[in-house]
Amino acid sequence: MCDLSTDLLVARVRQKTRPRGANGQRVLVIGKNSPLLEGVADLLQLAGYRVEMSSTWSETAYALQLAPPKLAIVDLSNSAADAFRLSEQIRNSPRGQDVPILFISFSGDDRIRDLQRRNRKNGDRRLQFYAHTVLSMDGLLDKVGACLA
């Protein structure tokens, strides 16, 4: 029964994501390793994105040096201040200046609102936000697609 559910989920993701045009675009997912963040990475891979995971600044800096990803997704499971500093480090790196950054949170707290307030002050339109208490497959893929459009 579990395999059937997994097969149906995979088929649904592939069916829904074909028009989005992932075309193997590289996405860098940054955050502490967790089952939820691994689920995000798996979902993106099923949708056709090439996903690279990073849990430290040194790993992130190395990934940016290789080639800038089309999108960086930053998990807010730690503090919003740390995530904002990370986004500034990405912006200040030579190859990360133009990379859109999507902050994600599934905790239902105010961290996203804090970052949105900071974003309004600095006016960086390449910073996007996705916050839900549960992982919405369609919602997340739509937001990723919008960031890459």
JSON list of C-alpha atoms in Angstrom, two decimals:
[
{"chain": "A", "resi": 1, "resn": "MET", "atom": "CA", "xyz": [0.00, 0.00, 0.00]},
{"chain": "A", "resi": 2, "resn": "CYS", "atom": "CA", "xyz": [2.85, 2.41, 0.81]},
{"chain": "A", "resi": 3, "resn": "ASP", "atom": "CA", "xyz": [4.52, 1.75, -2.54]},
{"chain": "A", "resi": 4, "resn": "LEU", "atom": "CA", "xyz": [1.27, 2.46, -4.33]},
{"chain": "A", "resi": 5, "resn": "SER", "atom": "CA", "xyz": [0.92, 5.78, -2.51]},
{"chain": "A", "resi": 6, "resn": "THR", "atom": "CA", "xyz": [4.50, 6.68, -3.38]},
{"chain": "A", "resi": 7, "resn": "ASP", "atom": "CA", "xyz": [3.94, 5.75, -7.02]},
{"chain": "A", "resi": 8, "resn": "LEU", "atom": "CA", "xyz": [0.78, 7.85, -7.15]},
{"chain": "A", "resi": 9, "resn": "LEU", "atom": "CA", "xyz": [2.58, 10.78, -5.54]},
{"chain": "A", "resi": 10, "resn": "VAL", "atom": "CA", "xyz": [5.44, 10.55, -8.04]},
{"chain": "A", "resi": 11, "resn": "ALA", "atom": "CA", "xyz": [3.00, 10.34, -10.96]},
{"chain": "A", "resi": 12, "resn": "ARG", "atom": "CA", "xyz": [1.05, 13.34, -9.65]},
{"chain": "A", "resi": 13, "resn": "VAL", "atom": "CA", "xyz": [4.19, 15.43, -9.21]},
{"chain": "A", "resi": 14, "resn": "ARG", "atom": "CA", "xyz": [5.44, 14.59, -12.69]},
{"chain": "A", "resi": 15, "resn": "GLN", "atom": "CA", "xyz": [2.06, 15.30, -14.25]},
{"chain": "A", "resi": 16, "resn": "LYS", "atom": "CA", "xyz": [1.66, 18.64, -12.48]},
{"chain": "A", "resi": 17, "resn": "THR", "atom": "CA", "xyz": [5.22, 19.84, -13.02]},
{"chain": "A", "resi": 18, "resn": "ARG", "atom": "CA", "xyz": [5.70, 19.17, -16.72]},
{"chain": "A", "resi": 19, "resn": "PRO", "atom": "CA", "xyz": [4.36, 22.56, -17.84]},
{"chain": "A", "resi": 20, "resn": "ARG", "atom": "CA", "xyz": [6.45, 24.41, -15.26]},
{"chain": "A", "resi": 21, "resn": "GLY", "atom": "CA", "xyz": [9.58, 23.82, -17.33]},
{"chain": "A", "resi": 22, "resn": "ALA", "atom": "CA", "xyz": [12.13, 22.84, -14.68]},
{"chain": "A", "resi": 23, "resn": "ASN", "atom": "CA", "xyz": [14.43, 21.58, -17.45]},
{"chain": "A", "resi": 24, "resn": "GLY", "atom": "CA", "xyz": [17.13, 20.51, -15.02]},
{"chain": "A", "resi": 25, "resn": "GLN", "atom": "CA", "xyz": [17.64, 23.99, -13.57]},
{"chain": "A", "resi": 26, "resn": "ARG", "atom": "CA", "xyz": [19.99, 23.89, -10.58]},
{"chain": "A", "resi": 27, "resn": "VAL", "atom": "CA", "xyz": [18.48, 24.77, -7.19]},
{"chain": "A", "resi": 28, "resn": "LEU", "atom": "CA", "xyz": [20.58, 25.11, -4.04]},
{"chain": "A", "resi": 29, "resn": "VAL", "atom": "CA", "xyz": [18.67, 24.14, -0.88]},
{"chain": "A", "resi": 30, "resn": "ILE", "atom": "CA", "xyz": [20.32, 25.59, 2.24]},
{"chain": "A", "resi": 31, "resn": "GLY", "atom": "CA", "xyz": [19.52, 24.56, 5.79]},
{"chain": "A", "resi": 32, "resn": "LYS", "atom": "CA", "xyz": [20.07, 22.05, 8.54]},
{"chain": "A", "resi": 33, "resn": "ASN", "atom": "CA", "xyz": [19.41, 18.49, 7.44]},
{"chain": "A", "resi": 34, "resn": "SER", "atom": "CA", "xyz": [15.87, 17.53, 8.39]},
{"chain": "A", "resi": 35, "resn": "PRO", "atom": "CA", "xyz": [13.27, 15.15, 7.01]},
{"chain": "A", "resi": 36, "resn": "LEU", "atom": "CA", "xyz": [11.13, 18.10, 5.91]},
{"chain": "A", "resi": 37, "resn": "LEU", "atom": "CA", "xyz": [13.97, 19.81, 4.04]},
{"chain": "A", "resi": 38, "resn": "GLU", "atom": "CA", "xyz": [14.93, 16.49, 2.44]},
{"chain": "A", "resi": 39, "resn": "GLY", "atom": "CA", "xyz": [11.29, 16.18, 1.38]},
{"chain": "A", "resi": 40, "resn": "VAL", "atom": "CA", "xyz": [11.53, 19.60, -0.28]},
{"chain": "A", "resi": 41, "resn": "ALA", "atom": "CA", "xyz": [14.68, 18.47, -2.12]},
{"chain": "A", "resi": 42, "resn": "ASP", "atom": "CA", "xyz": [13.00, 15.21, -3.20]},
{"chain": "A", "resi": 43, "resn": "LEU", "atom": "CA", "xyz": [9.94, 17.10, -4.45]},
{"chain": "A", "resi": 44, "resn": "LEU", "atom": "CA", "xyz": [12.10, 19.45, -6.51]},
{"chain": "A", "resi": 45, "resn": "GLN", "atom": "CA", "xyz": [14.04, 16.52, -7.99]},
{"chain": "A", "resi": 46, "resn": "LEU", "atom": "CA", "xyz": [10.82, 14.77, -8.96]},
{"chain": "A", "resi": 47, "resn": "ALA", "atom": "CA", "xyz": [9.72, 18.00, -10.62]},
{"chain": "A", "resi": 48, "resn": "GLY", "atom": "CA", "xyz": [12.86, 17.96, -12.79]},
{"chain": "A", "resi": 49, "resn": "TYR", "atom": "CA", "xyz": [15.19, 20.33, -10.93]},
{"chain": "A", "resi": 50, "resn": "ARG", "atom": "CA", "xyz": [18.82, 19.48, -10.20]},
{"chain": "A", "resi": 51, "resn": "VAL", "atom": "CA", "xyz": [19.06, 19.90, -6.44]},
{"chain": "A", "resi": 52, "resn": "GLU", "atom": "CA", "xyz": [22.15, 20.47, -4.35]},
{"chain": "A", "resi": 53, "resn": "MET", "atom": "CA", "xyz": [21.96, 20.56, -0.54]},
{"chain": "A", "resi": 54, "resn": "SER", "atom": "CA", "xyz": [24.07, 22.75, 1.72]},
{"chain": "A", "resi": 55, "resn": "SER", "atom": "CA", "xyz": [24.06, 22.96, 5.52]},
{"chain": "A", "resi": 56, "resn": "THR", "atom": "CA", "xyz": [27.00, 25.33, 6.18]},
{"chain": "A", "resi": 57, "resn": "TRP", "atom": "CA", "xyz": [28.26, 28.61, 4.79]},
{"chain": "A", "resi": 58, "resn": "SER", "atom": "CA", "xyz": [31.43, 26.94, 3.51]},
{"chain": "A", "resi": 59, "resn": "GLU", "atom": "CA", "xyz": [29.35, 24.41, 1.53]},
{"chain": "A", "resi": 60, "resn": "THR", "atom": "CA", "xyz": [27.18, 27.24, 0.21]},
{"chain": "A", "resi": 61, "resn": "ALA", "atom": "CA", "xyz": [30.20, 29.35, -0.79]},
{"chain": "A", "resi": 62, "resn": "TYR", "atom": "CA", "xyz": [31.73, 26.34, -2.57]},
{"chain": "A", "resi": 63, "resn": "ALA", "atom": "CA", "xyz": [28.47, 25.67, -4.44]},
{"chain": "A", "resi": 64, "resn": "LEU", "atom": "CA", "xyz": [28.32, 29.32, -5.52]},
{"chain": "A", "resi": 65, "resn": "GLN", "atom": "CA", "xyz": [31.93, 29.23, -6.76]},
{"chain": "A", "resi": 66, "resn": "LEU", "atom": "CA", "xyz": [31.24, 26.22, -8.99]},
{"chain": "A", "resi": 67, "resn": "ALA", "atom": "CA", "xyz": [28.40, 27.90, -10.81]},
{"chain": "A", "resi": 68, "resn": "PRO", "atom": "CA", "xyz": [25.59, 30.09, -9.53]},
{"chain": "A", "resi": 69, "resn": "PRO", "atom": "CA", "xyz": [22.34, 28.17, -9.08]},
{"chain": "A", "resi": 70, "resn": "LYS", "atom": "CA", "xyz": [19.17, 29.41, -10.74]},
{"chain": "A", "resi": 71, "resn": "LEU", "atom": "CA", "xyz": [17.59, 29.65, -7.26]},
{"chain": "A", "resi": 72, "resn": "ALA", "atom": "CA", "xyz": [18.70, 29.40, -3.62]},
{"chain": "A", "resi": 73, "resn": "ILE", "atom": "CA", "xyz": [16.14, 28.13, -1.11]},
{"chain": "A", "resi": 74, "resn": "VAL", "atom": "CA", "xyz": [16.92, 29.01, 2.51]},
{"chain": "A", "resi": 75, "resn": "ASP", "atom": "CA", "xyz": [15.19, 27.16, 5.34]},
{"chain": "A", "resi": 76, "resn": "LEU", "atom": "CA", "xyz": [14.23, 29.29, 8.34]},
{"chain": "A", "resi": 77, "resn": "SER", "atom": "CA", "xyz": [14.25, 26.46, 10.87]},
{"chain": "A", "resi": 78, "resn": "ASN", "atom": "CA", "xyz": [16.94, 28.39, 12.72]},
{"chain": "A", "resi": 79, "resn": "SER", "atom": "CA", "xyz": [16.69, 32.13, 13.25]},
{"chain": "A", "resi": 80, "resn": "ALA", "atom": "CA", "xyz": [15.55, 34.72, 10.76]},
{"chain": "A", "resi": 81, "resn": "ALA", "atom": "CA", "xyz": [18.59, 36.84, 11.61]},
{"chain": "A", "resi": 82, "resn": "ASP", "atom": "CA", "xyz": [20.92, 33.97, 10.59]},
{"chain": "A", "resi": 83, "resn": "ALA", "atom": "CA", "xyz": [18.97, 33.47, 7.36]},
{"chain": "A", "resi": 84, "resn": "PHE", "atom": "CA", "xyz": [19.11, 37.19, 6.57]},
{"chain": "A", "resi": 85, "resn": "ARG", "atom": "CA", "xyz": [22.89, 37.23, 7.20]},
{"chain": "A", "resi": 86, "resn": "LEU", "atom": "CA", "xyz": [23.21, 34.22, 4.92]},
{"chain": "A", "resi": 87, "resn": "SER", "atom": "CA", "xyz": [21.29, 36.02, 2.17]},
{"chain": "A", "resi": 88, "resn": "GLU", "atom": "CA", "xyz": [23.63, 39.01, 2.55]},
{"chain": "A", "resi": 89, "resn": "GLN", "atom": "CA", "xyz": [26.65, 36.70, 2.26]},
{"chain": "A", "resi": 90, "resn": "ILE", "atom": "CA", "xyz": [25.17, 35.20, -0.91]},
{"chain": "A", "resi": 91, "resn": "ARG", "atom": "CA", "xyz": [24.54, 38.70, -2.32]},
{"chain": "A", "resi": 92, "resn": "ASN", "atom": "CA", "xyz": [28.10, 39.78, -1.47]},
{"chain": "A", "resi": 93, "resn": "SER", "atom": "CA", "xyz": [29.70, 36.76, -3.12]},
{"chain": "A", "resi": 94, "resn": "PRO", "atom": "CA", "xyz": [30.87, 37.43, -6.69]},
{"chain": "A", "resi": 95, "resn": "ARG", "atom": "CA", "xyz": [28.69, 34.72, -8.26]},
{"chain": "A", "resi": 96, "resn": "GLY", "atom": "CA", "xyz": [25.64, 35.08, -6.00]},
{"chain": "A", "resi": 97, "resn": "GLN", "atom": "CA", "xyz": [24.63, 38.66, -6.69]},
{"chain": "A", "resi": 98, "resn": "ASP", "atom": "CA", "xyz": [21.85, 37.81, -9.13]},
{"chain": "A", "resi": 99, "resn": "VAL", "atom": "CA", "xyz": [20.63, 34.54, -7.61]},
{"chain": "A", "resi": 100, "resn": "PRO", "atom": "CA", "xyz": [17.00, 34.76, -6.45]},
{"chain": "A", "resi": 101, "resn": "ILE", "atom": "CA", "xyz": [16.56, 33.61, -2.85]},
{"chain": "A", "resi": 102, "resn": "LEU", "atom": "CA", "xyz": [13.40, 31.91, -1.57]},
{"chain": "A", "resi": 103, "resn": "PHE", "atom": "CA", "xyz": [13.03, 31.76, 2.21]},
{"chain": "A", "resi": 104, "resn": "ILE", "atom": "CA", "xyz": [10.82, 28.89, 3.39]},
{"chain": "A", "resi": 105, "resn": "SER", "atom": "CA", "xyz": [9.27, 28.18, 6.77]},
{"chain": "A", "resi": 106, "resn": "PHE", "atom": "CA", "xyz": [6.92, 25.45, 7.88]},
{"chain": "A", "resi": 107, "resn": "SER", "atom": "CA", "xyz": [6.75, 26.40, 11.55]},
{"chain": "A", "resi": 108, "resn": "GLY", "atom": "CA", "xyz": [3.93, 28.94, 11.38]},
{"chain": "A", "resi": 109, "resn": "ASP", "atom": "CA", "xyz": [5.85, 31.56, 13.35]},
{"chain": "A", "resi": 110, "resn": "ASP", "atom": "CA", "xyz": [6.74, 35.19, 12.64]},
{"chain": "A", "resi": 111, "resn": "ARG", "atom": "CA", "xyz": [10.19, 34.62, 11.14]},
{"chain": "A", "resi": 112, "resn": "ILE", "atom": "CA", "xyz": [8.92, 35.12, 7.60]},
{"chain": "A", "resi": 113, "resn": "ARG", "atom": "CA", "xyz": [7.18, 38.36, 8.57]},
{"chain": "A", "resi": 114, "resn": "ASP", "atom": "CA", "xyz": [10.43, 39.64, 10.16]},
{"chain": "A", "resi": 115, "resn": "LEU", "atom": "CA", "xyz": [12.34, 38.95, 6.95]},
{"chain": "A", "resi": 116, "resn": "GLN", "atom": "CA", "xyz": [9.61, 40.50, 4.81]},
{"chain": "A", "resi": 117, "resn": "ARG", "atom": "CA", "xyz": [9.82, 43.71, 6.88]},
{"chain": "A", "resi": 118, "resn": "ARG", "atom": "CA", "xyz": [13.60, 43.80, 6.40]},
{"chain": "A", "resi": 119, "resn": "ASN", "atom": "CA", "xyz": [13.18, 43.09, 2.70]},
{"chain": "A", "resi": 120, "resn": "ARG", "atom": "CA", "xyz": [10.81, 46.03, 2.27]},
{"chain": "A", "resi": 121, "resn": "LYS", "atom": "CA", "xyz": [13.46, 48.29, 3.80]},
{"chain": "A", "resi": 122, "resn": "ASN", "atom": "CA", "xyz": [16.28, 47.20, 1.49]},
{"chain": "A", "resi": 123, "resn": "GLY", "atom": "CA", "xyz": [14.10, 46.74, -1.61]},
{"chain": "A", "resi": 124, "resn": "ASP", "atom": "CA", "xyz": [15.71, 43.54, -2.94]},
{"chain": "A", "resi": 125, "resn": "ARG", "atom": "CA", "xyz": [13.03, 42.10, -5.22]},
{"chain": "A", "resi": 126, "resn": "ARG", "atom": "CA", "xyz": [15.01, 38.88, -5.66]},
{"chain": "A", "resi": 127, "resn": "LEU", "atom": "CA", "xyz": [14.09, 37.81, -2.10]},
{"chain": "A", "resi": 128, "resn": "GLN", "atom": "CA", "xyz": [10.87, 35.77, -2.01]},
{"chain": "A", "resi": 129, "resn": "PHE", "atom": "CA", "xyz": [8.99, 34.12, 0.84]},
{"chain": "A", "resi": 130, "resn": "TYR", "atom": "CA", "xyz": [6.96, 30.93, 1.30]},
{"chain": "A", "resi": 131, "resn": "ALA", "atom": "CA", "xyz": [5.45, 30.16, 4.70]},
{"chain": "A", "resi": 132, "resn": "HIS", "atom": "CA", "xyz": [2.99, 27.43, 5.59]},
{"chain": "A", "resi": 133, "resn": "THR", "atom": "CA", "xyz": [2.48, 25.15, 8.56]},
{"chain": "A", "resi": 134, "resn": "VAL", "atom": "CA", "xyz": [2.40, 22.13, 6.23]},
{"chain": "A", "resi": 135, "resn": "LEU", "atom": "CA", "xyz": [4.27, 21.39, 3.04]},
{"chain": "A", "resi": 136, "resn": "SER", "atom": "CA", "xyz": [1.97, 22.13, 0.11]},
{"chain": "A", "resi": 137, "resn": "MET", "atom": "CA", "xyz": [3.43, 20.39, -2.90]},
{"chain": "A", "resi": 138, "resn": "ASP", "atom": "CA", "xyz": [1.58, 22.54, -5.43]},
{"chain": "A", "resi": 139, "resn": "GLY", "atom": "CA", "xyz": [2.12, 25.77, -3.50]},
{"chain": "A", "resi": 140, "resn": "LEU", "atom": "CA", "xyz": [5.85, 25.28, -3.16]},
{"chain": "A", "resi": 141, "resn": "LEU", "atom": "CA", "xyz": [6.34, 24.27, -6.79]},
{"chain": "A", "resi": 142, "resn": "ASP", "atom": "CA", "xyz": [4.29, 27.28, -7.92]},
{"chain": "A", "resi": 143, "resn": "LYS", "atom": "CA", "xyz": [6.44, 29.60, -5.79]},
{"chain": "A", "resi": 144, "resn": "VAL", "atom": "CA", "xyz": [9.67, 28.05, -7.11]},
{"chain": "A", "resi": 145, "resn": "GLY", "atom": "CA", "xyz": [8.39, 28.42, -10.67]},
{"chain": "A", "resi": 146, "resn": "ALA", "atom": "CA", "xyz": [7.51, 32.07, -10.04]},
{"chain": "A", "resi": 147, "resn": "CYS", "atom": "CA", "xyz": [10.99, 32.76, -8.65]},
{"chain": "A", "resi": 148, "resn": "LEU", "atom": "CA", "xyz": [12.56, 31.29, -11.78]},
{"chain": "A", "resi": 149, "resn": "ALA", "atom": "CA", "xyz": [10.28, 33.06, -14.25]}
]
